[in-house]
mmCIF file of C-alpha atoms in Angstrom:
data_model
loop_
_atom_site.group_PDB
_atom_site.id
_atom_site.type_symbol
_atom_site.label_atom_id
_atom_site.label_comp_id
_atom_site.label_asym_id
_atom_site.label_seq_id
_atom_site.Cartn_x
_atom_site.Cartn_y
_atom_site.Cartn_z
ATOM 1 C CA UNK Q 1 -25.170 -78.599 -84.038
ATOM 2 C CA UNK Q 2 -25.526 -79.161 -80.467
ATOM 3 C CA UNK Q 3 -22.023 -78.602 -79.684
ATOM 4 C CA UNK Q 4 -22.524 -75.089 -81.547
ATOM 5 C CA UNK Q 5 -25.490 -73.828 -79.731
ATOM 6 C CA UNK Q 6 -23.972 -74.670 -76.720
ATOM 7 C CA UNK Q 7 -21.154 -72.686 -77.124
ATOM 8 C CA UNK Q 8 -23.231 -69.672 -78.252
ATOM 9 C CA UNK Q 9 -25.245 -69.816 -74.608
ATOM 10 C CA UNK Q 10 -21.469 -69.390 -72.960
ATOM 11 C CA UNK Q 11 -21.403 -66.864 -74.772
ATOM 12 C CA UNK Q 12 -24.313 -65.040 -74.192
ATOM 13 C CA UNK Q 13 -23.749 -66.123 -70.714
ATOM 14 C CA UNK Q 14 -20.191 -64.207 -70.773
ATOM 15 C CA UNK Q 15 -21.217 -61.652 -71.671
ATOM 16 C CA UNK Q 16 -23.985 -61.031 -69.160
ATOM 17 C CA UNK Q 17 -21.727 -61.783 -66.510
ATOM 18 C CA UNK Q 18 -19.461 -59.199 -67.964
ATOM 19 C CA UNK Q 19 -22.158 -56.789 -68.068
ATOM 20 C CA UNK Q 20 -23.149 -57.535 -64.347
ATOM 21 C CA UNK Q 21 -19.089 -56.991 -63.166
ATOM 22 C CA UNK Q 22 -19.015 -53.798 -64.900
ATOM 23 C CA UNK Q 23 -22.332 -52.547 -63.380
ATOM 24 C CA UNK Q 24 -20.739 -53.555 -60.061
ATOM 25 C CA UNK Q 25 -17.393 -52.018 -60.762
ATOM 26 C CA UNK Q 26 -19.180 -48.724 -61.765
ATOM 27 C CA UNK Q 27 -21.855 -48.614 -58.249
ATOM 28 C CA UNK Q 28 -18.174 -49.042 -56.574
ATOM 29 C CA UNK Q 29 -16.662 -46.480 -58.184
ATOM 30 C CA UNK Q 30 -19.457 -44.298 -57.674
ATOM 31 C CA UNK Q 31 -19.795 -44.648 -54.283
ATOM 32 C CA UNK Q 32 -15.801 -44.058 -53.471
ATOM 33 C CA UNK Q 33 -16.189 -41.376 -55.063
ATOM 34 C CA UNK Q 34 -19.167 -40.138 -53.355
ATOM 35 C CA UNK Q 35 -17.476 -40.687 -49.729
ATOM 36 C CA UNK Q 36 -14.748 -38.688 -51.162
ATOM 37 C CA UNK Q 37 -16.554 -36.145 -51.715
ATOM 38 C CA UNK Q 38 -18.255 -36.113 -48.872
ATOM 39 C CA UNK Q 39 -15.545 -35.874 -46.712
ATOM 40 C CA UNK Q 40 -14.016 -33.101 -48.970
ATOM 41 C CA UNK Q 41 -17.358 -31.599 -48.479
ATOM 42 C CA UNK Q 42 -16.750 -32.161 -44.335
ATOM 43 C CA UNK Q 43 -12.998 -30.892 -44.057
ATOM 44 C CA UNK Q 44 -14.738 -27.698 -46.049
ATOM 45 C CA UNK Q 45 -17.238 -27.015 -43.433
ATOM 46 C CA UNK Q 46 -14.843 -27.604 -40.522
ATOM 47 C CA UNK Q 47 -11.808 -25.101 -41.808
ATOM 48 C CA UNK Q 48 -14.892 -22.676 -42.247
ATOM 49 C CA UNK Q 49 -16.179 -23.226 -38.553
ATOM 50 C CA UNK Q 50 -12.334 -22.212 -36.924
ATOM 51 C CA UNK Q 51 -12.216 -18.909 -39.040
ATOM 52 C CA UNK Q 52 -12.286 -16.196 -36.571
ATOM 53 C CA UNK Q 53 -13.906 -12.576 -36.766
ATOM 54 C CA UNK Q 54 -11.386 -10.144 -36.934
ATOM 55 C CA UNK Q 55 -10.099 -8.194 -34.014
ATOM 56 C CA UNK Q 56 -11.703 -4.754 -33.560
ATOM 57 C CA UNK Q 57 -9.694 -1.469 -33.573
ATOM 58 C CA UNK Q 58 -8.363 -0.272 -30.411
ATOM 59 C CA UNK Q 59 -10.106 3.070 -29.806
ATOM 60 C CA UNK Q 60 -12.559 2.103 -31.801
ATOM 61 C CA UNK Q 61 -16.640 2.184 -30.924
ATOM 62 C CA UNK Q 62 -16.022 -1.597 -30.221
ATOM 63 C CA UNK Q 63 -12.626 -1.423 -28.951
ATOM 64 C CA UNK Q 64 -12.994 1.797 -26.669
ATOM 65 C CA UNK Q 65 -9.837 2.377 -24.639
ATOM 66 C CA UNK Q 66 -10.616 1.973 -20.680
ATOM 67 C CA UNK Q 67 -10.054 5.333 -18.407
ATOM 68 C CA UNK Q 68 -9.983 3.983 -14.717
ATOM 69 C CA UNK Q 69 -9.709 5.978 -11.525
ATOM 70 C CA UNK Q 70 -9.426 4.239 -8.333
ATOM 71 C CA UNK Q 71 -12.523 5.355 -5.902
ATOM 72 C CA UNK Q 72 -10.703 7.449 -3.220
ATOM 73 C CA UNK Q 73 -13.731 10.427 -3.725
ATOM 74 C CA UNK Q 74 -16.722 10.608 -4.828
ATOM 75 C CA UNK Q 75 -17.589 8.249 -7.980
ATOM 76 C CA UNK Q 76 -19.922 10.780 -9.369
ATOM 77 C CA UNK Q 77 -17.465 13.564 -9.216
ATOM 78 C CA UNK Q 78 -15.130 11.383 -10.835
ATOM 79 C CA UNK Q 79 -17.210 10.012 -13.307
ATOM 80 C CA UNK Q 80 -18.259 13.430 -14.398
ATOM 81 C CA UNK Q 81 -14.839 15.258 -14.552
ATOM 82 C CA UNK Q 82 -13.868 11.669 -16.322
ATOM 83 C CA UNK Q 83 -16.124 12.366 -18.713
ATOM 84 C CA UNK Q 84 -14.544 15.963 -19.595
ATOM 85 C CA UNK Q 85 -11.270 14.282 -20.375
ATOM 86 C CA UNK Q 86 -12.815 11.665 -22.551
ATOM 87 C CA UNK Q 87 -14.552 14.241 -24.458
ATOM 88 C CA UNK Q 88 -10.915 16.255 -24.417
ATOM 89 C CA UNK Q 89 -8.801 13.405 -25.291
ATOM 90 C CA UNK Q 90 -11.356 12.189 -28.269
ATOM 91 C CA UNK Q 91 -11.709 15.744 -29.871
ATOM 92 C CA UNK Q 92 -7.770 15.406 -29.664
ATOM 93 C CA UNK Q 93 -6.982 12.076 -31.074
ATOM 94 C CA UNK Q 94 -10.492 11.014 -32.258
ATOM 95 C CA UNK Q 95 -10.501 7.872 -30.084
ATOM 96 C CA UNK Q 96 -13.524 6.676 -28.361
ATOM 97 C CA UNK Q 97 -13.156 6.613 -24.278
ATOM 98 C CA UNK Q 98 -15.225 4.666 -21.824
ATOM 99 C CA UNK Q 99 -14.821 5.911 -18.204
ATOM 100 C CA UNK Q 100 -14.788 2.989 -15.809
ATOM 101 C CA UNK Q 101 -15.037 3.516 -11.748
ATOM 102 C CA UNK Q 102 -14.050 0.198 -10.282
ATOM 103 C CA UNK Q 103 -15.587 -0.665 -6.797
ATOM 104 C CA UNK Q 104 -12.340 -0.960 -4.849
ATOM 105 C CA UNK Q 105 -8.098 -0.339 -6.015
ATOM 106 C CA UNK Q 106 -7.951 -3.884 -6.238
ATOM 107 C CA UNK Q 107 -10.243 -4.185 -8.731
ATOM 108 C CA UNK Q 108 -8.888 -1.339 -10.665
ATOM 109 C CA UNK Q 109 -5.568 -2.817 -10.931
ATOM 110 C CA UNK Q 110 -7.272 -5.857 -12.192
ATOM 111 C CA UNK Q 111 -9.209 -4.451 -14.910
ATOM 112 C CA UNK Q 112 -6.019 -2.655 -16.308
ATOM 113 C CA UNK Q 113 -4.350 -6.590 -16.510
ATOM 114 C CA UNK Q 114 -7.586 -7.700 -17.588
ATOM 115 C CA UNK Q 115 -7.235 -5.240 -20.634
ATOM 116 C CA UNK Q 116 -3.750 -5.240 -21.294
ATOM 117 C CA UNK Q 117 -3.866 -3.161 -24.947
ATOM 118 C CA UNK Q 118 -6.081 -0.575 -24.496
ATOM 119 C CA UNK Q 119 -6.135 0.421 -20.710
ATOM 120 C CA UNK Q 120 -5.028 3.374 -18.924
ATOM 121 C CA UNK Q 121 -5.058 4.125 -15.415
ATOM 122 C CA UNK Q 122 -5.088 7.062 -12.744
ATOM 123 C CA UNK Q 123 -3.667 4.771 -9.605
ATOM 124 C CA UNK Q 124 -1.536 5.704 -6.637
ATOM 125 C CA UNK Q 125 2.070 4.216 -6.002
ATOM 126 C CA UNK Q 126 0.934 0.867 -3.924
ATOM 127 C CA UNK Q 127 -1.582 0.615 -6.580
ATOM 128 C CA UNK Q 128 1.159 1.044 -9.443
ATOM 129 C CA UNK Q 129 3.736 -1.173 -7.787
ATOM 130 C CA UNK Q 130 1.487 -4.188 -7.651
ATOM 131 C CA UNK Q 131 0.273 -3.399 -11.397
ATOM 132 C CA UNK Q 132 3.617 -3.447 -12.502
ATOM 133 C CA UNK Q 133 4.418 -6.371 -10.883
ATOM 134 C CA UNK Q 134 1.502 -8.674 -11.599
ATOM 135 C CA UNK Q 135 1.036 -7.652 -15.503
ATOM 136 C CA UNK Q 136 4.271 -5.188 -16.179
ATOM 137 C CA UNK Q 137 1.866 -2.569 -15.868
ATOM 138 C CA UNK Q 138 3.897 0.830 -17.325
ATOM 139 C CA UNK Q 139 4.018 4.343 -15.678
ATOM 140 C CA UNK Q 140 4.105 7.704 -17.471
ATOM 141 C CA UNK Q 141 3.576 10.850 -15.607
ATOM 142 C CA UNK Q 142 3.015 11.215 -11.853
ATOM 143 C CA UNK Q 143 0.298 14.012 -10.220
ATOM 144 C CA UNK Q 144 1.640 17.453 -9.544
ATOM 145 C CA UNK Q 145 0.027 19.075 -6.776
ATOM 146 C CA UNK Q 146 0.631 23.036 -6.145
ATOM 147 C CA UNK Q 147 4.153 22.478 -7.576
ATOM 148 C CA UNK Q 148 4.802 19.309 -5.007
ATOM 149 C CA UNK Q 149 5.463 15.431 -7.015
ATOM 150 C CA UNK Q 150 5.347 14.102 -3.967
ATOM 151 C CA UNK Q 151 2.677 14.175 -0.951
ATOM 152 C CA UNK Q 152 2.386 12.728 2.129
ATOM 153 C CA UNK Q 153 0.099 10.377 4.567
ATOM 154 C CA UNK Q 154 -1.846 12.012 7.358
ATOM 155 C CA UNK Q 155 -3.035 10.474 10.681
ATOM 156 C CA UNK Q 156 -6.555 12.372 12.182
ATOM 157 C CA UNK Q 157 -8.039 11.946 15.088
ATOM 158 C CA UNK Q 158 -10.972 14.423 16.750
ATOM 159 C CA UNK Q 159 -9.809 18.043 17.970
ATOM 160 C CA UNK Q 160 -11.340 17.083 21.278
ATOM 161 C CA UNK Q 161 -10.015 14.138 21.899
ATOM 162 C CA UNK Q 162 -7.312 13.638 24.347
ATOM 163 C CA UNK Q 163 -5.141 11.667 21.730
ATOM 164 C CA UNK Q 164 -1.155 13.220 22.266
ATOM 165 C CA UNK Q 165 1.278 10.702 20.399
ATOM 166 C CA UNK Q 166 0.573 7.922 17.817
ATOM 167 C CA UNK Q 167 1.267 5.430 21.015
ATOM 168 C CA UNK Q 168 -2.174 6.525 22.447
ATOM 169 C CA UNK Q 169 -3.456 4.901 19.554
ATOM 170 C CA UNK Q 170 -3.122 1.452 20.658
ATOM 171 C CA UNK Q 171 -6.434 -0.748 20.616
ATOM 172 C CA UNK Q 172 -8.819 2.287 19.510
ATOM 173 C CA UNK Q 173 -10.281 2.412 16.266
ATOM 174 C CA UNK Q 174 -9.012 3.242 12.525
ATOM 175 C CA UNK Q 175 -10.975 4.228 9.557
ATOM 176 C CA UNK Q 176 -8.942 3.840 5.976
ATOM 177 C CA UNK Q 177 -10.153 4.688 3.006
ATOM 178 C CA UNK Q 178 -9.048 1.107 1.316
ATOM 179 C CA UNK Q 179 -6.491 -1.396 2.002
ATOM 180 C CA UNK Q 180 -5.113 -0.321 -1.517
ATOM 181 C CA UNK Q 181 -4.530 3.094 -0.930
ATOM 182 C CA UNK Q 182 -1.067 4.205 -0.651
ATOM 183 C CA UNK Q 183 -1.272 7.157 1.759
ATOM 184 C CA UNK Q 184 -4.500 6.285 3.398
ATOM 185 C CA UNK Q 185 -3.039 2.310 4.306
ATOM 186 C CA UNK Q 186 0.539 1.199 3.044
ATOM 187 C CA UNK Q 187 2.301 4.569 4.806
ATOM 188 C CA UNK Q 188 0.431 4.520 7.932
ATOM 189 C CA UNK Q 189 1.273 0.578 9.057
ATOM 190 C CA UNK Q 190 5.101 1.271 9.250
ATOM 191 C CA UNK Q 191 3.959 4.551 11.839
ATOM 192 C CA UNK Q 192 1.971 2.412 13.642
ATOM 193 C CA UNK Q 193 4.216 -0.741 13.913
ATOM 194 C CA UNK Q 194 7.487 2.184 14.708
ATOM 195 C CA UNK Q 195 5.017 2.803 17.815
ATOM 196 C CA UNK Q 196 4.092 -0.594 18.919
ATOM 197 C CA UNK Q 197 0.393 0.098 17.657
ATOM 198 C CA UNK Q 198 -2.208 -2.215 16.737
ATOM 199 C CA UNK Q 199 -5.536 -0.707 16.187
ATOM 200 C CA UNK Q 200 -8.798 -2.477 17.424
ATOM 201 C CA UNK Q 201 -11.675 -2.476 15.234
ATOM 202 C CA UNK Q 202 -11.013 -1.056 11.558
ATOM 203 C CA UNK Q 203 -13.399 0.441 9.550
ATOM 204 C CA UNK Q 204 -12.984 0.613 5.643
ATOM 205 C CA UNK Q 205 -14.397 3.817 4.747
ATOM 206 C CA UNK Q 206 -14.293 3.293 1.052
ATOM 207 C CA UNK Q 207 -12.450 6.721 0.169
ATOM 208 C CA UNK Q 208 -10.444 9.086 1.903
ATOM 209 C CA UNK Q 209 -13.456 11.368 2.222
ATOM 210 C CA UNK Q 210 -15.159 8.779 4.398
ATOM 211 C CA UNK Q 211 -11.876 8.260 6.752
ATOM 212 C CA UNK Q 212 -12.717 12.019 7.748
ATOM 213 C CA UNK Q 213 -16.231 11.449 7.920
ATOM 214 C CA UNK Q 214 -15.836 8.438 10.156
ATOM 215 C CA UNK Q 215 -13.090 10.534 12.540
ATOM 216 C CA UNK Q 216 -15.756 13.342 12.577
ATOM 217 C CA UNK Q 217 -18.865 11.864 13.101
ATOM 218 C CA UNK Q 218 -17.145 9.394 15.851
ATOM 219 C CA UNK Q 219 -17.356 6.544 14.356
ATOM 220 C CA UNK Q 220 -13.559 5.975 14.206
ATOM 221 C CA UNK Q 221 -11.353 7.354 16.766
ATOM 222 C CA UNK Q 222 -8.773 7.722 14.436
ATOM 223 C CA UNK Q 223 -8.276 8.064 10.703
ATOM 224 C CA UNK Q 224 -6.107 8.151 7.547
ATOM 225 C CA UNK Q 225 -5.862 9.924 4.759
ATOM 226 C CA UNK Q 226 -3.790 12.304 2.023
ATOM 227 C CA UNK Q 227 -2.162 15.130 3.187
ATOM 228 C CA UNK Q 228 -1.100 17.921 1.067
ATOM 229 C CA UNK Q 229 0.500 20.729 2.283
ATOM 230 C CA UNK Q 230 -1.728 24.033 3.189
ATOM 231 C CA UNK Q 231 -1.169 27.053 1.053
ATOM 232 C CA UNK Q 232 0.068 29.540 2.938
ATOM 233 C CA UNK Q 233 -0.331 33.334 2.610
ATOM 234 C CA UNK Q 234 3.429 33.992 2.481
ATOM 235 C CA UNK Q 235 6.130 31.638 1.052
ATOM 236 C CA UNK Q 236 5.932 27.766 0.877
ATOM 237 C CA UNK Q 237 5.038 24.932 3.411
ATOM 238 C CA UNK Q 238 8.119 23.263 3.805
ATOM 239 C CA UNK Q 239 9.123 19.451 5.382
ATOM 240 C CA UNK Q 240 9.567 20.213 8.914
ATOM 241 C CA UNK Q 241 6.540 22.869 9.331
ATOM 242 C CA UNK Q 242 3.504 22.362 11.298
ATOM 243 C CA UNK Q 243 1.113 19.957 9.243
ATOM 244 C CA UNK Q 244 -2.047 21.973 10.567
ATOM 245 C CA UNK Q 245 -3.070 25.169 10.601
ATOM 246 C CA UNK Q 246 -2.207 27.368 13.417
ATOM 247 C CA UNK Q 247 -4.040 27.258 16.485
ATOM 248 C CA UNK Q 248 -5.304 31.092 16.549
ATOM 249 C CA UNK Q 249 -6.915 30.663 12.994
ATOM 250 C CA UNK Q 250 -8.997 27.475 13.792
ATOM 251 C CA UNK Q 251 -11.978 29.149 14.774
ATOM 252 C CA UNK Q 252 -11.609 31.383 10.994
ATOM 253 C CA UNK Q 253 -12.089 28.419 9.380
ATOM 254 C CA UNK Q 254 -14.253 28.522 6.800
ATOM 255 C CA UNK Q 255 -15.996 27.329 3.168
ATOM 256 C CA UNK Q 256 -15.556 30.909 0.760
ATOM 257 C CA UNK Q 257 -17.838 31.890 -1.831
ATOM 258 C CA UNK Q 258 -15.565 29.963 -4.467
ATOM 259 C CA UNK Q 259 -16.295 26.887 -2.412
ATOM 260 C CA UNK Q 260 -12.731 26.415 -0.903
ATOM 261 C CA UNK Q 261 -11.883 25.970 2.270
ATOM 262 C CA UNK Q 262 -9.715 28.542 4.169
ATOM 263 C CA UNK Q 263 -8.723 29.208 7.839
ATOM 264 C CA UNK Q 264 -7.485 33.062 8.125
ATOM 265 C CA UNK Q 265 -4.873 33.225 4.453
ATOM 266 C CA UNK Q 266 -3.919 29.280 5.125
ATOM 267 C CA UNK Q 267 -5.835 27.129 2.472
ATOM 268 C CA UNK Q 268 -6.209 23.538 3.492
ATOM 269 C CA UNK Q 269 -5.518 20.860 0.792
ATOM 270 C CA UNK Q 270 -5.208 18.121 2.699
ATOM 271 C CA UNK Q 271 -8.356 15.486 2.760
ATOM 272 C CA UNK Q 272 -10.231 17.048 4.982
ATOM 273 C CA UNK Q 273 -11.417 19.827 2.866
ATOM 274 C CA UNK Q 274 -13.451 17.071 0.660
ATOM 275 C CA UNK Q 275 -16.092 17.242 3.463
ATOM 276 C CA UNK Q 276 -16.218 20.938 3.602
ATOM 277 C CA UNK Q 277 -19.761 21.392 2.006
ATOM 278 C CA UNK Q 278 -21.282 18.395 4.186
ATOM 279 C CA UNK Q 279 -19.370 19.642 7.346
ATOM 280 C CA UNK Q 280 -17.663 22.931 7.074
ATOM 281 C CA UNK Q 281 -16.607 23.493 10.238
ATOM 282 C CA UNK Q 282 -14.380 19.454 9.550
ATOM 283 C CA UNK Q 283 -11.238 21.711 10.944
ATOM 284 C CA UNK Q 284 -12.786 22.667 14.060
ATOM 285 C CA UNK Q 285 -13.601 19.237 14.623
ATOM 286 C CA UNK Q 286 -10.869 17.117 13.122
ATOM 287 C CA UNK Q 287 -6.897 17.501 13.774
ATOM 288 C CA UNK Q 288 -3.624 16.188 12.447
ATOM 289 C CA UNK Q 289 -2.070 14.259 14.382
ATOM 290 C CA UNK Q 290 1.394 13.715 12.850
ATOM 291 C CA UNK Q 291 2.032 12.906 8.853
ATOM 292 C CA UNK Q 292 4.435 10.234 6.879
ATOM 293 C CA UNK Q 293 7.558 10.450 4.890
ATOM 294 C CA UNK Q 294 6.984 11.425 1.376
ATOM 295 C CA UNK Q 295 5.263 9.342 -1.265
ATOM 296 C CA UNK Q 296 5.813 9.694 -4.912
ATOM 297 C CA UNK Q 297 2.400 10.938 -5.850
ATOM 298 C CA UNK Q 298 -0.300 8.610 -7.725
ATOM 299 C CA UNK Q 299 0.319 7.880 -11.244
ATOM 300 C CA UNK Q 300 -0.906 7.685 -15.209
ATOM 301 C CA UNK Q 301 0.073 4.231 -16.276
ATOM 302 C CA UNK Q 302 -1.133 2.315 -19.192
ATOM 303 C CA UNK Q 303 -1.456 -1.401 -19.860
ATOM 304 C CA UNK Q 304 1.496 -3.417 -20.824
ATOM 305 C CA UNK Q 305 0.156 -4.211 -24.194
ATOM 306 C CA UNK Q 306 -0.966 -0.555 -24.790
ATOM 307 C CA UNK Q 307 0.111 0.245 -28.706
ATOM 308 C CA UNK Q 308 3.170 2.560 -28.220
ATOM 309 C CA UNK Q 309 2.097 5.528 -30.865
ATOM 310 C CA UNK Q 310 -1.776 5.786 -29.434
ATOM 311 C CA UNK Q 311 -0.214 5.770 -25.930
ATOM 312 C CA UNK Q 312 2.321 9.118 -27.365
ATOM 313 C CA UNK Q 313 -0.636 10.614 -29.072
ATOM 314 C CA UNK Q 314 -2.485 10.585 -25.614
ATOM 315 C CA UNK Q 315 0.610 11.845 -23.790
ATOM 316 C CA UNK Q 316 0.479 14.723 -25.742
ATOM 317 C CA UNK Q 317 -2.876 15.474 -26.001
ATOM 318 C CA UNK Q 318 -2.842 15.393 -21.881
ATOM 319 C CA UNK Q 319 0.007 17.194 -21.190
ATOM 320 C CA UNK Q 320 -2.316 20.164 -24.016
ATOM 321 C CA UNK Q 321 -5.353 19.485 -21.871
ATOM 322 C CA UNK Q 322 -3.807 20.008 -18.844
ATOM 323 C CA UNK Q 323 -3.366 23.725 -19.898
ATOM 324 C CA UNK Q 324 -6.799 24.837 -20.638
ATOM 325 C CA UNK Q 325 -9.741 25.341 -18.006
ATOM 326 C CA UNK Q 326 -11.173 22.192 -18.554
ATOM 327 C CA UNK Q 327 -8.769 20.234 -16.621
ATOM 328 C CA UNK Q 328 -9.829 22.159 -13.639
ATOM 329 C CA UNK Q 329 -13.773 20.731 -14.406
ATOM 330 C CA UNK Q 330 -11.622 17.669 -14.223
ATOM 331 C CA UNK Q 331 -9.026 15.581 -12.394
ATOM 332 C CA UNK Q 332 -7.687 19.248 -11.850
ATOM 333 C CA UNK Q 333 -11.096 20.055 -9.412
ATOM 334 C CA UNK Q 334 -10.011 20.171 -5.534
ATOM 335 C CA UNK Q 335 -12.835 17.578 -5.251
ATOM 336 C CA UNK Q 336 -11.586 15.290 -7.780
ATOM 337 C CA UNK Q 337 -8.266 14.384 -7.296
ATOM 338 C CA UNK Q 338 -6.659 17.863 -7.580
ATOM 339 C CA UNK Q 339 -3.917 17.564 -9.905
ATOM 340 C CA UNK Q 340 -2.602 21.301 -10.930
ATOM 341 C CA UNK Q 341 -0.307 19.136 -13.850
ATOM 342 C CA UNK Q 342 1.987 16.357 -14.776
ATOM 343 C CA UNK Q 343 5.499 15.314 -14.682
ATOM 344 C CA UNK Q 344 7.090 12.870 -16.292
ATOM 345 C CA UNK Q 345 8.326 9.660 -14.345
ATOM 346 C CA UNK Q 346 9.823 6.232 -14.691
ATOM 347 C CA UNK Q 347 9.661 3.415 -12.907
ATOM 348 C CA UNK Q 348 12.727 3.736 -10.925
ATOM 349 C CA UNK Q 349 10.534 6.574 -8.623
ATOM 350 C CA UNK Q 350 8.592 3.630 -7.159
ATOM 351 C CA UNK Q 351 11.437 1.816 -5.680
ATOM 352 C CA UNK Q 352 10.833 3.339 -1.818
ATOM 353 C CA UNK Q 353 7.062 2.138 -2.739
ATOM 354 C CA UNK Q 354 8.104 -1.072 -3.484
ATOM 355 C CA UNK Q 355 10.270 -1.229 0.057
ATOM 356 C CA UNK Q 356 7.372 -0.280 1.887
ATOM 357 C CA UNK Q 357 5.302 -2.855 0.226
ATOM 358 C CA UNK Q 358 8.029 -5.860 0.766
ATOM 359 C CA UNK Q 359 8.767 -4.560 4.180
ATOM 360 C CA UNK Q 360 4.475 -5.260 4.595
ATOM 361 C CA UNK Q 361 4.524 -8.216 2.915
ATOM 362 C CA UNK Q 362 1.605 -6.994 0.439
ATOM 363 C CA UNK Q 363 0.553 -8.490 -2.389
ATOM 364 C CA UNK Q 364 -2.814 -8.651 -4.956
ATOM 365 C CA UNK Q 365 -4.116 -11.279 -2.526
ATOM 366 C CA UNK Q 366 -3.509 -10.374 0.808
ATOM 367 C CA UNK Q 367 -4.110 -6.574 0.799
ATOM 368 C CA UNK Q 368 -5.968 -5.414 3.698
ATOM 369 C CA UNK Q 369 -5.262 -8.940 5.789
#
C-alpha cells in the first residue's frame, strides 16, 4: 500500500516537472521568436531609411537648366537680355531657364563643372579651354560679330598721353577686365613679354567696360580690352588696317540718336563704345595703341553631362532665335555682348588658345598670379 502511493506521488511529481519543462520550452520559443522578429522588424526600417527620392527632371521647375554669362559688361544688361532668351528658348522647347551671373570667369567655369547635366555657358576661348580641360566641358557654336568668327585684343592708353610703342609701357599701370578673360588678359601677356614689359601696379577692373573707364578717368595708364573691327562707310576693315579711327574724324565723334557710337561714317565696335552714354566723348579721350593676333571668338558650350537630344533641341531653337528681333534685346544688343549670329565650331578651333595658355602656364588655380 505504501509502496503504491509512493509511486503515484512520482507520478504526479513527473508530471509537474513535465509541465514546468514545457512551460519553459514554450517562454524560449517565444522569445526566439520575438528577437526574430524584431530584427526582421529592424532590417525593415533600415532598407526603408537608404531609399532615395528620385532625381528631378532636367529642365524641369526643380531641375532648371543653368544659362551663365561670364561678367565682362554690365550684369544688369546681361541679366535682362538673359532673361529674353530664357523666355525664347522656353516658349521653344518648354524648358524652364534660370539665368545665373557669376561674380568672376573663374567662377563661371566652375559652376558649369559644378552642374555637369544641365549647364550651358556663354564663355570666351581661355574660359572654354580650361572648362574643357578640368570637366570635358563641350563647345557648340562660337560668336559671330558683323560677319567676323574671330576678334581681336586691344591695348588703350589716354589720347594725351605721350605713350608711342608697347615698350613705353614698362612699370606704368594696367587695368584688365579679369584674369580670365581671353582678349582683355591671356592675349595681351605674350605682347607685353615680346616687348620686355612688366606692368607696375594692376588694377582688375571687373569687365572690359571698366578697363576703359580706368584708362579714361586716369586711374590706369594703360588698359585692355576687345577689339572689334570699326564699320566702315565703304568696304570692310581688313587685318593690316589702322585699328582706330582716322585722325581727322576724332573730333566727329559722337553718341547718335539710335544710341551708337559713330565718328564721321566709321562706327566703333570695339570696347570702348560700352562707355559711350557715361562718357561720350571715350574716343577723344582714349586711343588704340596696337591690337593682338586673332582669337577664335567666345563660345556656347554645355556641360559634359548635358543630355544630348535637350542640348539639339536648344541648338535649334537658338540658331531660330537668333533670326528674330529679340536677339538684338539680347546677347545680340551692342551693350551686351553683341553677337549678330552663330557658327558652328569644334573643339579643334581652340588649339592656338590652348598654346597661348601652355605657353602662360595658366591654369584654374593660378589665373591672374
Amino acid at each position: 500500500m505504501k509502496l503504491t502511493k509512493v509511486l503515484v506521488l512520482l507520478l504526479v511529481l513527473g508530471l509537474i516537472a513535465a509541465a514546468c519543462a514545457g512551460d519553459d520550452a514554450e517562454e524560449t520559443t517565444t522569445t526566439e521568436a520575438t528577437t526574430t522578429t524584431t530584427e526582421a522588424t529592424t532590417t525593415t526600417t533600415e532598407a526603408t531609411t537608404t531609399t532615395e527620392e528620385p532625381m528631378a527632371e532636367i529642365g524641369s521647375a526643380e531641375a532648371p537648366i543653368q544659362v551663365l554669362f561670364v561678367p565682362s559688361v554690365s550684369t544688369a544688361t546681361i541679366t535682362t537680355g538673359g532673361e529674353v532668351m530664357a523666355d525664347a528658348l522656353k516658349e521653344a522647347t518648354g524648358l524652364e531657364y534660370d539665368v545665373v551671373v557669376p561674380t568672376s570667369y573663374a567662377a563661371t567655369i566652375e559652376s558649369m563643372c559644378a552642374a555637369p547635366d544641365r549647364s550651358m555657358g556663354f564663355i570666351p576661348g581661355l574660359g572654354y579651354v580650361l572648362a574643357s580641360e578640368l570637366c570635358n566641358v563641350d563647345v557648340s557654336f562660337a560668336a559671330v560679330r558683323y560677319g567676323w568668327d574671330v576678334y581681336w585684343a586691344q591695348i588703350i592708353v589716354s589720347r594725351d598721353s605721350d605713350i608711342e610703342t608697347v615698350e613705353d609701357l614698362d612699370g606704368l599701370t594696367w587695368a584688365y577686365p579679369d584674369p580670365g578673360s581671353t582678349s582683355g588678359y591671356l592675349a595681351i601677356l605674350p605682347i607685353l613679354e615680346a616687348a620686355g614689359v612688366t606692368p607696375g601696379d594692376t588694377l582688375e577692373a571687373g569687365g572690359h567696360t571698366g578697363s576703359v573707364r580706368a584708362v579714361y578717368q586716369g586711374d590706369a595708364d594703360f588698359g585692355s580690352s576687345f577689339f572689334s573691327p570699326p564699320l566702315l562707310p565703304e568696304g570692310r576693315w581688313e587685318v593690316g588696317m589702322e585699328p582706330d579711327i582716322p585722325d581727322d574724324l576724332i573730333p566727329e565723334c559722337a553718341v547718335t540718336e539710335e544710341n551708337r557710337l559713330f565718328c564721321g561714317d566709321y562706327r566703333v565696335l570695339d570696347a570702348r563704345a560700352n562707355l559711350r552714354e557715361e562718357a561720350p566723348d571715350v574716343v577723344q579721350k582714349v586711343r588704340i595703341l596696337t591690337i593682338s593676333d586673332a582669337i577664335p571668338n567666345d563660345t556656347l558650350s554645355f556641360g559634359p553631362d548635358f543630355p544630348a537630344d535637350v542640348r539639339a533641341d536648344i541648338e535649334e531653337a537658338l540658331v531660330a532665335f537668333a533670326e528674330t528681333d529679340a536677339w538684338f534685346e539680347s546677347i545680340g544688343n551692342s551693350d551686351f555682348y553683341d553677337w549678330t549670329g552663330l557658327s558652328p565650331t569644334d573643339d579643334a578651333a581652340f588649339d592656338p588658345v590652348r598654346l597661348m595658355v601652355a605657353a602662360a602656364g595658366i591654369t584654374l588655380e593660378n589665373i591672374g598670379e
